[in-house]
């Protein structure tokens, strides 16, 4: 999704903006641009394509002199990717430049009004409306003009605004799209996300919806929508710059896969005390847990797949009914909710627009919300009643790996906690699972040591057009995520099936040489899934099975077997996912795809 960066200070702005935009590349984008005020005028350079093209156009920033500026990476919503639709958007006299993340929902109505007043639009974007509204209402003071315009905008927006008549300041606004302010020694910053400014400062303000900021080179003032000053707390970023760098790996994705043992350890270990799960940040009392009649797990993308696993795991451990919903469906399907229910909201970024809206809907209807989130201080983390952070650290590759794995870990902890509180888990089984959770990192490490095997296999399959993943129970949830991983980064068409469903239609696609990945980790379902494997093999499929290390029998039925270390059956989804993430990665690399920034995708989807 779109990325914003802004700087005002003593240093040349353009290199800082370009560097910040590069750090935001992971969010996914199709064009980029910057505006810099050079002491006389605002100069804007923007282009469709990658930041390296923008860099070349401005000779790494040397062509744009000045110490105040804003920059943007655009992920097209209104209007195709093009030079003219790229941000910043300026008015006819080039006195106002605007960068925007989000969607102005009433832009057509505002556009018509401006057109009636004689304004001409250059682009097809909703953002240009903001620029021209600022032009129309401009009263000499950019701050009060922004407030006036803000009241007329509907939708979501993080904005960064530069004005030639108020050249010593940047104005920024946040509503339903992420924006932070960085407080530096030699100037101040705005950005969509921390990595963009981490090199310069660790002190940030996390803006709330409706807040407006005025940045000068040596001051930052935050206001509410009535222009009253707001006291903000400084958040100190703990993680290191190196956490957002590749650290010797060719791609962020590979680095992040290798960080999975740590992500699991950091998520699990602090929540185990004296052999018991102890989720210290959870404010739900045992009495409140006992009153839960039903759980909704709500999320998008991979987080939704983690939720599907969560359903199996929580129902098994705690015997509470769980329904899993895609956030984009939940918010509009008029769900039947009451106060005895709990909504678990899962999001790596904590900013996904649909997930945030679903959280708000659940809260509006009086349902208690518990968020499983990775980004500290994100909107979902702030708005939920309880937050269980997944300590995976910053995830840069668009395709989530360690984020997903740590979400599973958090769900395991919750299942154990609820099951124990409700007395639904046998003592020995409970302790066995806790011990098992703590050795998962070491078992992931063992799987990573075998990555060459997966690499070899992946290179055999780069010519593939279709891949089918199938499994039953938890293995079905893993199949969903494995299939998404493969298609999103390697552009190979893939589908995931509950194995019992294959013969209700999809089996007609199986022919000689089709690749079917069979997930076979649920011992009580071995017989069933093997029958499904036999069915596709008889029709010519090549079967790759992922199974437990003691299931050697499978070799009779599969063409290739990848073994995962033995673990409790509730946790196999975590281990089985590691080789399948690697498989997707190696296929994508072998095909020469842009692994970390797949086409058309965004890391954090902040629009509906
Ligand atoms: C995007 C990302 C996915 C992610 C999904 C939900 O589509 O590319 O990797 O699973 O959003 O994101 P969230 O931040 O809410 O987990």
Coordinates of C-alpha atoms and ligand atoms in Angstrom, one line a residue:
X1 CA 0.0 0.0 0.0
X2 CA 1.0 3.6 -0.4
X3 CA 3.9 4.8 1.7
X4 CA 4.5 8.3 2.9
X5 CA 7.7 10.0 4.1
X6 CA 8.4 13.6 5.0
X7 CA 11.3 15.5 6.4
X8 CA 12.0 19.0 7.6
X9 CA 15.3 19.9 9.2
X10 CA 18.9 20.9 8.5
X11 CA 19.9 18.2 6.1
X12 CA 19.2 18.0 2.3
X13 CA 15.7 16.5 2.2
X14 CA 15.8 14.6 -1.1
X15 CA 18.3 11.8 -0.2
X16 CA 16.5 11.3 3.1
X17 CA 13.1 11.0 1.3
X18 CA 14.5 8.6 -1.3
X19 CA 16.1 6.5 1.4
X20 CA 12.9 6.5 3.4
X21 CA 10.9 5.5 0.4
X22 CA 13.3 2.6 -0.3
X23 CA 12.6 1.4 3.2
X24 CA 8.9 1.4 2.5
X25 CA 9.2 -0.5 -0.8
X26 CA 8.2 -3.7 1.0
X27 CA 4.7 -2.3 1.4
X28 CA 4.1 -2.8 -2.4
X29 CA 3.9 0.1 -4.9
X30 CA 3.8 0.9 -8.6
X31 CA 5.0 4.5 -8.7
X32 CA 6.9 7.0 -6.6
X33 CA 7.6 10.7 -6.3
X34 CA 9.0 13.5 -4.1
X35 CA 8.5 17.2 -3.7
X36 CA 11.1 19.4 -2.2
X37 CA 11.0 23.2 -1.4
X38 CA 14.3 24.8 -2.4
X39 CA 13.9 28.1 -0.6
X40 CA 12.0 29.6 -3.5
X41 CA 9.7 27.0 -5.1
X42 CA 8.3 23.5 -4.6
X43 CA 9.8 21.1 -7.2
X44 CA 8.1 17.8 -7.8
X45 CA 9.5 14.7 -9.6
X46 CA 7.4 11.6 -9.9
X47 CA 7.2 8.6 -12.1
X48 CA 5.5 5.3 -12.7
X49 CA 7.8 2.4 -11.8
X50 CA 10.5 1.7 -9.2
X51 CA 12.3 4.0 -6.8
X52 CA 15.6 3.4 -8.7
X53 CA 14.0 5.1 -11.7
X54 CA 13.0 8.1 -9.5
X55 CA 16.5 8.1 -8.1
X56 CA 18.0 8.2 -11.5
X57 CA 15.7 11.1 -12.5
X58 CA 16.9 13.3 -9.6
X59 CA 20.5 12.0 -9.6
X60 CA 20.1 10.4 -6.1
X61 CA 18.5 13.6 -4.9
X62 CA 21.3 16.0 -6.0
X63 CA 19.0 17.8 -8.4
X64 CA 16.5 18.7 -5.7
X65 CA 18.0 21.1 -3.2
X66 CA 16.3 22.1 0.0
X67 CA 15.8 20.8 3.5
X68 CA 12.0 20.3 3.5
X69 CA 10.1 17.7 1.5
X70 CA 7.6 14.9 1.2
X71 CA 7.7 11.6 -0.7
X72 CA 5.4 8.8 -1.7
X73 CA 5.2 5.3 -3.0
X74 CA 1.8 4.7 -4.7
X75 CA -0.2 1.5 -4.9
X76 CA -2.9 2.4 -7.4
X77 CA -6.5 2.5 -6.4
X78 CA -8.1 5.3 -8.3
X79 CA -6.5 5.5 -11.7
X80 CA -3.9 3.2 -13.2
X81 CA -0.2 3.4 -12.4
X82 CA 1.1 6.4 -14.4
X83 CA 3.4 9.4 -14.1
X84 CA 0.5 11.7 -13.8
X85 CA -1.4 9.7 -11.2
X86 CA 1.7 9.4 -9.0
X87 CA 2.0 11.5 -5.9
X88 CA 2.8 14.2 -4.8
X89 CA -0.2 16.0 -6.4
X90 CA 0.3 19.7 -6.8
X91 CA -2.1 22.6 -7.6
X92 CA -1.7 24.6 -10.8
X93 CA 0.6 27.2 -9.3
X94 CA 2.8 24.5 -7.6
X95 CA 2.3 26.1 -4.2
X96 CA 0.7 23.1 -2.6
X97 CA 2.0 19.5 -2.7
X98 CA 0.1 16.6 -1.2
X99 CA 0.9 12.9 -0.6
X100 CA -1.9 10.6 0.5
X101 CA -2.4 7.1 1.7
X102 CA -6.0 5.9 1.9
X103 CA -9.2 6.5 -0.1
X104 CA -11.3 9.7 -0.2
X105 CA -14.7 8.1 -0.5
X106 CA -16.6 11.3 -1.4
X107 CA -14.1 12.4 -4.0
X108 CA -16.4 12.3 -7.0
X109 CA -18.9 14.7 -5.3
X110 CA -16.0 17.0 -4.2
X111 CA -14.5 16.8 -7.7
X112 CA -17.7 17.9 -9.3
X113 CA -18.0 20.8 -7.0
X114 CA -14.4 21.9 -7.7
X115 CA -15.0 21.5 -11.4
X116 CA -18.0 23.8 -11.2
X117 CA -15.7 26.4 -9.6
X118 CA -13.4 26.2 -12.6
X119 CA -10.8 23.7 -11.4
X120 CA -9.2 21.3 -13.9
X121 CA -8.0 17.9 -12.9
X122 CA -4.8 16.4 -14.2
X123 CA -5.1 12.9 -12.8
X124 CA -7.7 10.3 -12.1
X125 CA -6.9 10.1 -8.5
X126 CA -9.0 10.9 -5.4
X127 CA -6.0 12.6 -3.9
X128 CA -6.0 15.5 -6.3
X129 CA -9.3 16.5 -4.8
X130 CA -7.5 17.2 -1.5
X131 CA -4.9 19.3 -3.2
X132 CA -7.4 21.4 -5.1
X133 CA -9.7 21.8 -2.0
X134 CA -6.6 23.1 -0.1
X135 CA -6.1 25.5 -3.0
X136 CA -9.7 26.6 -2.9
X137 CA -10.0 27.1 0.8
X138 CA -6.4 28.5 1.3
X139 CA -6.5 31.4 3.7
X140 CA -2.8 32.1 4.0
X141 CA -2.4 29.7 7.0
X142 CA -1.9 26.1 5.8
X143 CA -2.7 24.5 9.2
X144 CA -6.2 26.0 9.6
X145 CA -6.9 25.4 5.9
X146 CA -6.1 21.7 6.3
X147 CA -8.5 21.5 9.2
X148 CA -11.2 23.1 7.2
X149 CA -10.7 20.7 4.3
X150 CA -10.4 17.7 6.6
X151 CA -14.0 18.3 7.8
X152 CA -15.2 17.8 4.3
X153 CA -13.3 14.6 3.5
X154 CA -14.9 11.2 4.0
X155 CA -12.9 8.0 3.9
X156 CA -9.4 7.2 5.1
X157 CA -6.4 9.3 4.8
X158 CA -2.9 9.9 6.0
X159 CA -1.7 13.1 4.4
X160 CA 1.6 15.0 4.2
X161 CA 1.3 18.5 2.9
X162 CA 3.9 21.1 1.8
X163 CA 3.0 24.7 1.1
X164 CA 5.2 27.4 -0.5
X165 CA 3.5 30.2 1.5
X166 CA 4.2 28.4 4.8
X167 CA 7.6 26.9 3.8
X168 CA 8.9 26.3 7.3
X169 CA 6.5 23.6 8.1
X170 CA 5.0 20.2 7.0
X171 CA 1.4 19.5 8.0
X172 CA 0.3 15.9 8.4
X173 CA -3.0 14.4 9.2
X174 CA -4.1 10.9 10.1
X175 CA -7.5 9.2 9.8
X176 CA -7.8 5.4 9.4
X177 CA -4.5 5.1 7.6
X178 CA -1.2 4.7 9.5
X179 CA 1.1 7.6 10.1
X180 CA 3.9 8.2 12.6
X181 CA 6.0 11.2 13.5
X182 CA 9.8 10.8 14.1
X183 CA 11.5 13.2 16.5
X184 CA 15.1 13.7 15.3
X185 CA 18.1 15.6 16.4
X186 CA 18.5 17.4 13.2
X187 CA 14.9 17.6 12.0
X188 CA 11.6 15.9 12.2
X189 CA 9.9 13.2 10.1
X190 CA 6.6 11.7 9.1
X191 CA 6.3 8.2 7.7
X192 CA 3.8 5.4 7.2
X193 CA 6.0 3.0 9.0
X194 CA 9.0 2.9 11.4
X195 CA 11.7 1.4 9.0
X196 CA 11.5 4.6 6.9
X197 CA 13.0 6.7 9.6
X198 CA 14.6 4.3 12.0
X199 CA 18.1 5.3 10.7
X200 CA 17.5 8.8 11.9
X201 CA 15.5 8.4 15.2
X202 CA 14.0 5.9 17.6
X203 CA 11.7 8.4 19.2
X204 CA 8.3 8.5 17.6
X205 CA 4.7 9.7 18.1
X206 CA 2.0 7.3 17.0
X207 CA -0.8 9.4 15.7
X208 CA -4.4 8.8 16.6
X209 CA -7.3 9.2 14.1
X210 CA -8.3 12.8 13.6
X211 CA -4.9 14.2 14.8
X212 CA -3.1 16.9 12.9
X213 CA 0.6 17.6 13.2
X214 CA 2.6 20.7 12.4
X215 CA 6.3 19.9 12.0
X216 CA 9.0 22.5 11.8
X217 CA 12.7 21.8 11.8
X218 CA 12.9 22.0 15.6
X219 CA 9.3 21.4 16.8
X220 CA 6.4 19.1 16.5
X221 CA 2.9 20.1 17.6
X222 CA 0.0 17.7 17.6
X223 CA -3.5 19.0 17.5
X224 CA -7.0 17.4 17.7
X225 CA -9.6 18.2 15.0
X226 CA -10.6 21.4 17.0
X227 CA -7.0 22.6 16.8
X228 CA -6.4 22.1 20.5
X229 CA -2.9 20.9 21.4
X230 CA -2.7 17.3 22.3
X231 CA -0.1 15.9 24.7
X232 CA 1.6 12.9 23.1
X233 CA 3.7 10.2 24.7
X234 CA 7.0 9.5 23.0
X235 CA 7.3 5.8 22.0
X236 CA 10.9 4.6 22.0
X237 CA 11.6 2.0 19.3
X238 CA 13.4 -1.0 20.8
X239 CA 14.4 -2.9 17.7
X240 CA 17.6 -2.4 15.8
X241 CA 18.1 -1.0 12.3
X242 CA 19.6 -4.4 11.3
X243 CA 16.1 -5.9 12.0
X244 CA 14.9 -4.1 8.9
X245 CA 18.0 -5.0 6.7
X246 CA 18.7 -8.2 4.8
X247 CA 21.7 -9.2 7.0
X248 CA 23.5 -11.2 4.3
X249 CA 20.5 -13.0 2.9
X250 CA 19.5 -12.6 -0.7
X251 CA 15.9 -11.7 0.2
X252 CA 14.0 -10.6 3.2
X253 CA 11.8 -13.6 2.9
X254 CA 14.6 -16.0 3.4
X255 CA 16.0 -14.0 6.3
X256 CA 12.6 -13.9 7.9
X257 CA 12.1 -17.7 7.4
X258 CA 15.4 -18.1 9.3
X259 CA 14.1 -15.9 12.1
X260 CA 11.2 -18.2 12.7
X261 CA 12.7 -20.1 15.6
X262 CA 13.3 -16.8 17.3
X263 CA 9.9 -15.5 16.5
X264 CA 8.3 -18.6 18.1
X265 CA 10.6 -18.5 21.1
X266 CA 10.0 -14.8 21.7
X267 CA 6.2 -15.2 21.4
X268 CA 6.0 -18.3 23.6
X269 CA 8.7 -18.2 26.3
X270 CA 7.7 -15.0 28.1
X271 CA 4.2 -16.5 28.5
X272 CA 5.3 -19.7 30.2
X273 CA 6.0 -19.5 33.9
X274 CA 6.6 -22.4 36.2
X275 CA 5.3 -24.8 33.6
X276 CA 2.0 -23.0 33.1
X277 CA 0.8 -20.7 30.3
X278 CA 0.6 -17.3 31.9
X279 CA -0.5 -14.5 29.5
X280 CA 0.3 -11.6 31.7
X281 CA -1.1 -9.0 29.3
X282 CA -4.5 -10.6 29.1
X283 CA -7.0 -8.8 31.2
X284 CA -9.7 -11.3 30.8
X285 CA -10.5 -12.9 34.2
X286 CA -11.1 -16.7 34.5
X287 CA -14.8 -15.8 35.1
X288 CA -14.9 -13.9 31.8
X289 CA -13.3 -16.8 30.0
X290 CA -15.8 -19.2 31.5
X291 CA -18.6 -17.0 30.1
X292 CA -17.5 -17.2 26.5
X293 CA -20.2 -18.9 24.5
X294 CA -18.5 -18.7 21.1
X295 CA -15.4 -17.3 19.5
X296 CA -15.1 -15.5 16.2
X297 CA -11.7 -15.4 14.7
X298 CA -11.5 -12.6 12.1
X299 CA -8.7 -11.7 9.8
X300 CA -7.5 -11.4 6.2
X301 CA -5.0 -13.3 4.0
X302 CA -2.5 -15.4 5.8
X303 CA -3.7 -14.2 9.2
X304 CA -7.1 -15.7 8.2
X305 CA -5.3 -19.0 7.5
X306 CA -3.7 -18.9 10.9
X307 CA -7.3 -18.3 12.2
X308 CA -8.5 -21.5 10.4
X309 CA -5.8 -23.4 12.3
X310 CA -6.8 -21.6 15.4
X311 CA -10.4 -22.9 15.1
X312 CA -9.2 -26.5 15.1
X313 CA -6.8 -25.9 17.9
X314 CA -9.0 -23.9 20.3
X315 CA -12.0 -26.2 19.7
X316 CA -9.8 -29.2 20.5
X317 CA -8.1 -27.7 23.6
X318 CA -10.9 -25.6 25.1
X319 CA -14.1 -27.1 23.6
X320 CA -15.4 -23.6 22.8
X321 CA -17.2 -23.3 19.4
X322 CA -15.1 -21.2 17.0
X323 CA -16.2 -19.6 13.8
X324 CA -13.6 -18.1 11.4
X325 CA -14.4 -15.2 9.2
X326 CA -12.7 -13.2 6.5
X327 CA -12.8 -9.6 7.8
X328 CA -14.2 -8.3 4.5
X329 CA -17.1 -10.7 4.8
X330 CA -17.7 -10.4 8.6
X331 CA -18.2 -6.6 8.5
X332 CA -21.0 -6.8 5.9
X333 CA -22.7 -10.0 6.6
X334 CA -24.7 -8.9 9.6
X335 CA -23.2 -11.4 12.0
X336 CA -25.3 -12.6 14.9
X337 CA -23.3 -11.4 17.9
X338 CA -23.9 -11.0 21.6
X339 CA -22.0 -10.0 24.7
X340 CA -21.1 -13.5 25.7
X341 CA -18.9 -13.9 22.6
X342 CA -15.2 -13.1 22.0
X343 CA -13.7 -11.8 18.8
X344 CA -10.1 -12.7 18.2
X345 CA -8.7 -10.4 15.6
X346 CA -5.5 -11.4 13.9
X347 CA -3.2 -9.1 12.0
X348 CA 0.5 -8.9 11.4
X349 CA 0.5 -5.2 10.5
X350 CA -2.4 -4.2 12.8
X351 CA -3.5 -1.8 10.1
X352 CA -5.5 -3.9 7.6
X353 CA -8.5 -1.8 6.8
X354 CA -11.1 -4.6 6.7
X355 CA -9.8 -6.2 9.8
X356 CA -9.8 -2.9 11.7
X357 CA -13.4 -2.3 10.5
X358 CA -14.4 -5.8 11.7
X359 CA -12.9 -5.1 15.1
X360 CA -14.9 -1.9 15.3
X361 CA -18.0 -3.7 14.3
X362 CA -17.6 -6.3 17.0
X363 CA -16.9 -3.7 19.6
X364 CA -19.9 -1.7 18.5
X365 CA -22.0 -4.7 19.2
X366 CA -20.6 -5.1 22.6
X367 CA -18.4 -8.1 21.8
X368 CA -15.0 -8.2 23.7
X369 CA -12.1 -8.2 21.3
X370 CA -8.7 -9.8 21.7
X371 CA -6.1 -8.8 19.0
X372 CA -3.1 -11.0 18.0
X373 CA -0.9 -8.4 16.4
X374 CA 2.8 -8.0 15.5
X375 CA 3.2 -4.2 15.1
X376 CA 3.3 -2.6 18.4
X377 CA 1.1 0.4 18.8
X378 CA -0.8 -0.2 15.5
X379 CA -4.4 0.7 15.2
X380 CA -5.8 -2.8 15.9
X381 CA -3.5 -3.2 18.9
X382 CA -4.7 0.1 20.3
X383 CA -8.4 -0.4 19.7
X384 CA -8.8 -4.0 20.9
X385 CA -9.7 -4.7 24.5
X386 CA -6.8 -7.1 24.9
X387 CA -3.6 -7.5 22.8
X388 CA -1.4 -10.5 22.5
X389 CA 1.7 -9.4 20.7
X390 CA 3.5 -11.8 18.4
X391 CA 7.1 -10.9 18.9
X392 CA 8.2 -11.7 15.4
X393 CA 10.0 -8.3 14.9
X394 CA 9.6 -6.2 11.7
X395 CA 8.5 -8.3 8.7
X396 CA 9.5 -6.7 5.4
X397 CA 8.9 -9.3 2.7
X398 CA 5.3 -8.9 1.4
X399 CA 4.6 -12.6 1.8
X400 CA 4.4 -13.3 5.5
X401 CA 6.4 -16.1 7.0
X402 CA 7.6 -15.5 10.5
X403 CA 4.5 -13.3 11.1
X404 CA 2.2 -16.3 10.3
X405 CA 4.2 -18.7 12.3
X406 CA 4.2 -16.5 15.4
X407 CA 0.4 -16.0 15.0
X408 CA 0.1 -19.8 15.2
X409 CA 2.2 -19.8 18.3
X410 CA 0.0 -17.2 19.9
X411 CA -3.2 -19.2 19.1
X412 CA -1.6 -22.3 20.6
X413 CA -1.0 -20.3 23.8
X414 CA -4.6 -19.1 23.9
X415 CA -6.0 -22.5 23.3
X416 CA -3.9 -23.9 26.2
X417 CA -4.9 -21.0 28.4
X418 CA -8.6 -21.3 27.7
X419 CA -8.5 -25.1 27.9
X420 CA -6.7 -25.0 31.3
X421 CA -9.0 -22.3 32.7
X422 CA -12.1 -24.2 31.7
X423 CA -10.7 -27.5 33.0
X424 CA -11.0 -29.1 29.6
X425 CA -7.5 -30.3 29.3
X426 CA -6.1 -33.4 31.0
X427 CA -3.2 -32.3 33.2
X428 CA -0.6 -34.5 31.6
X429 CA -1.7 -33.5 28.1
X430 CA -1.5 -29.9 29.0
X431 CA 2.0 -30.2 30.3
X432 CA 3.1 -32.3 27.4
X433 CA 1.9 -29.6 25.0
X434 CA 3.6 -26.8 26.9
X435 CA 6.9 -28.8 26.8
X436 CA 6.3 -29.4 23.1
X437 CA 5.7 -25.7 22.4
X438 CA 9.0 -24.9 23.9
X439 CA 10.9 -27.3 21.6
X440 CA 9.3 -26.1 18.4
X441 CA 12.0 -23.5 17.7
X442 CA 14.7 -26.2 17.7
X443 CA 12.5 -28.4 15.4
X444 CA 12.1 -25.5 13.0
X445 CA 15.9 -25.2 13.0
X446 CA 16.2 -28.9 12.0
X447 CA 13.8 -28.3 9.1
X448 CA 15.8 -25.3 7.9
X449 CA 19.0 -27.4 7.8
X450 CA 17.3 -29.4 5.1
X451 CA 16.5 -26.5 2.8
X452 CA 18.7 -27.8 0.0
X453 CA 16.3 -30.8 -0.4
X454 CA 13.4 -28.4 -0.9
X455 CA 15.5 -26.3 -3.3
X456 CA 16.2 -29.3 -5.4
X457 CA 12.6 -30.3 -5.5
X458 CA 11.5 -26.7 -6.3
X459 CA 13.8 -26.5 -9.3
X460 CA 12.2 -29.6 -10.8
X461 CA 8.9 -27.8 -10.8
X462 CA 9.5 -24.4 -12.2
X463 CA 7.6 -25.2 -15.4
X464 CA 4.4 -26.0 -13.5
X465 CA 1.2 -24.3 -14.3
X466 CA -1.0 -25.7 -11.5
X467 CA -0.4 -27.1 -8.1
X468 CA -3.0 -28.6 -5.7
X469 CA -2.6 -28.7 -2.0
X470 CA -4.8 -30.9 0.1
X471 CA -5.2 -32.0 3.7
X472 CA -7.8 -32.7 6.4
X473 CA -8.4 -30.9 9.7
X474 CA -5.4 -28.8 10.6
X475 CA -3.7 -30.0 7.4
X476 CA -6.4 -28.3 5.4
X477 CA -5.6 -25.0 7.1
X478 CA -1.9 -25.5 6.3
X479 CA -2.8 -26.3 2.7
X480 CA -4.6 -23.0 2.4
X481 CA -1.6 -21.0 3.5
X482 CA 0.9 -23.2 1.5
X483 CA -1.1 -22.6 -1.6
X484 CA -1.4 -18.8 -1.1
X485 CA 2.4 -18.6 -0.4
X486 CA 3.2 -20.4 -3.7
X487 CA 0.8 -18.4 -5.9
X488 CA 1.6 -15.0 -4.4
X489 CA 5.3 -15.0 -4.9
X490 CA 5.8 -17.4 -7.9
X491 CA 2.7 -16.7 -9.9
X492 CA 2.0 -20.4 -10.2
X493 CA -1.7 -21.1 -10.1
X494 CA -2.5 -23.2 -7.0
X495 CA -5.5 -24.3 -5.1
X496 CA -6.1 -25.7 -1.7
X497 CA -8.7 -28.4 -0.9
X498 CA -10.1 -30.1 2.1
X499 CA -9.0 -33.5 0.8
X500 CA -12.4 -35.0 1.0
X501 CA -13.7 -32.3 -1.4
X502 CA -11.2 -33.1 -4.2
X503 CA -13.5 -35.6 -5.8
X504 CA -16.4 -33.2 -5.8
X505 CA -15.1 -31.4 -8.8
X506 CA -11.4 -30.5 -8.7
X507 CA -10.2 -34.0 -9.4
X508 CA -11.3 -33.4 -13.0
X509 CA -8.3 -31.1 -13.3
X510 CA -5.8 -33.9 -12.4
X511 CA -3.9 -35.3 -15.3
X512 CA -0.5 -36.9 -16.0
X513 CA 2.2 -34.9 -14.2
X514 CA -0.1 -32.7 -12.1
X515 CA 1.6 -31.8 -8.8
X516 CA -0.4 -32.5 -5.7
X517 CA 1.0 -31.7 -2.3
X518 CA -0.6 -33.9 0.3
X519 CA -0.4 -32.8 4.0
X520 CA -0.4 -35.9 6.1
X521 CA 0.3 -34.9 9.7
X522 CA -3.0 -35.8 11.5
X523 CA -2.5 -39.4 12.6
X524 CA -6.2 -40.1 13.3
X525 CA -6.8 -39.1 9.6
X526 CA -3.9 -41.0 7.9
X527 CA -6.2 -43.6 6.4
X528 CA -8.6 -41.0 4.9
X529 CA -6.0 -38.8 3.4
X530 CA -4.0 -41.7 1.9
X531 CA -7.2 -42.8 0.1
X532 CA -7.4 -39.3 -1.4
X533 CA -3.7 -39.4 -2.4
X534 CA -4.3 -42.8 -4.1
X535 CA -7.3 -41.3 -6.0
X536 CA -5.2 -38.5 -7.5
X537 CA -2.2 -40.7 -8.1
X538 CA -4.3 -43.2 -10.1
X539 CA -5.2 -40.3 -12.3
X540 CA -1.5 -39.5 -13.0
X541 CA -0.7 -36.9 -10.3
X542 CA 2.8 -36.7 -8.9
X543 CA 2.4 -36.6 -5.1
X544 CA 4.6 -34.8 -2.7
X545 CA 3.7 -35.7 0.8
X546 CA 4.6 -33.7 3.9
X547 CA 4.3 -36.0 6.9
X548 CA 5.5 -36.9 10.4
X549 CA 8.9 -38.5 10.6
X550 CA 7.6 -41.8 11.9
X551 CA 5.1 -42.2 9.1
X552 CA 7.4 -44.2 6.8
X553 CA 4.4 -46.1 5.4
X554 CA 3.6 -43.1 3.3
X555 CA 6.5 -43.9 1.0
X556 CA 4.4 -46.6 -0.6
X557 CA 1.8 -44.0 -1.7
X558 CA 3.8 -40.8 -2.5
X559 CA 6.4 -40.0 -5.1
X560 CA 8.4 -37.8 -2.8
X561 CA 8.2 -37.4 1.0
X562 CA 9.3 -34.6 3.2
X563 CA 9.4 -35.4 6.9
X564 CA 8.7 -33.1 9.7
X565 CA 9.9 -33.8 13.3
X566 CA 7.3 -35.4 15.5
X567 CA 5.2 -33.0 17.6
X568 CA 1.7 -32.8 19.2
X569 CA -1.0 -33.1 16.6
X570 CA -2.2 -29.6 17.4
X571 CA 1.2 -28.1 16.4
X572 CA 2.0 -29.9 13.2
X573 CA 0.7 -27.0 11.1
X574 CA 3.6 -24.8 12.3
X575 CA 6.3 -27.3 11.4
X576 CA 4.7 -28.5 8.1
X577 CA 4.5 -24.9 6.9
X578 CA 8.3 -24.4 7.0
X579 CA 9.2 -26.7 4.0
X580 CA 6.2 -25.3 2.1
X581 CA 7.3 -21.7 2.6
X582 CA 10.8 -22.7 1.4
X583 CA 9.2 -24.5 -1.6
X584 CA 7.3 -21.3 -2.6
X585 CA 10.5 -19.3 -2.1
X586 CA 12.7 -21.5 -4.2
X587 CA 10.1 -21.8 -7.0
X588 CA 9.8 -18.0 -7.1
X589 CA 13.6 -17.6 -7.1
X590 CA 14.1 -20.2 -9.8
X591 CA 11.5 -18.4 -12.0
X592 CA 13.3 -15.0 -11.4
X593 CA 10.3 -13.5 -9.6
X594 CA 10.6 -10.5 -7.3
X595 CA 10.3 -12.5 -4.2
X596 CA 10.0 -9.7 -1.6
X597 CA 7.7 -7.5 -3.6
X598 CA 5.5 -9.6 -5.8
X599 CA 3.5 -7.8 -8.5
X600 CA 0.3 -6.1 -7.5
X601 CA 0.6 -7.1 -3.8
X602 CA 0.9 -4.9 -0.7
X603 CA 2.2 -5.7 2.7
X604 CA -0.3 -3.7 4.6
X605 CA -3.6 -3.3 2.9
X606 CA -5.0 -0.1 4.3
X607 CA -7.9 0.3 1.9
X608 CA -11.0 -1.8 1.6
Ligands
LIG1 C1 -1.7 -8.6 2.8 C2 -0.4 -9.3 2.9 C3 -0.6 -10.7 3.5 C4 -1.4 -10.6 4.8 C5 -2.7 -9.8 4.7 C6 -3.3 -9.5 6.0 O1 -2.5 -9.2 1.8 O2 0.2 -9.4 1.7 O3 0.6 -11.3 3.7 O4 -1.6 -11.9 5.3 O5 -2.5 -8.6 4.0 O6 -2.4 -8.6 6.7 P1 -2.3 -8.4 8.2 O7 -1.3 -7.4 8.4 O8 -3.7 -7.9 8.7 O9 -1.9 -9.7 8.8

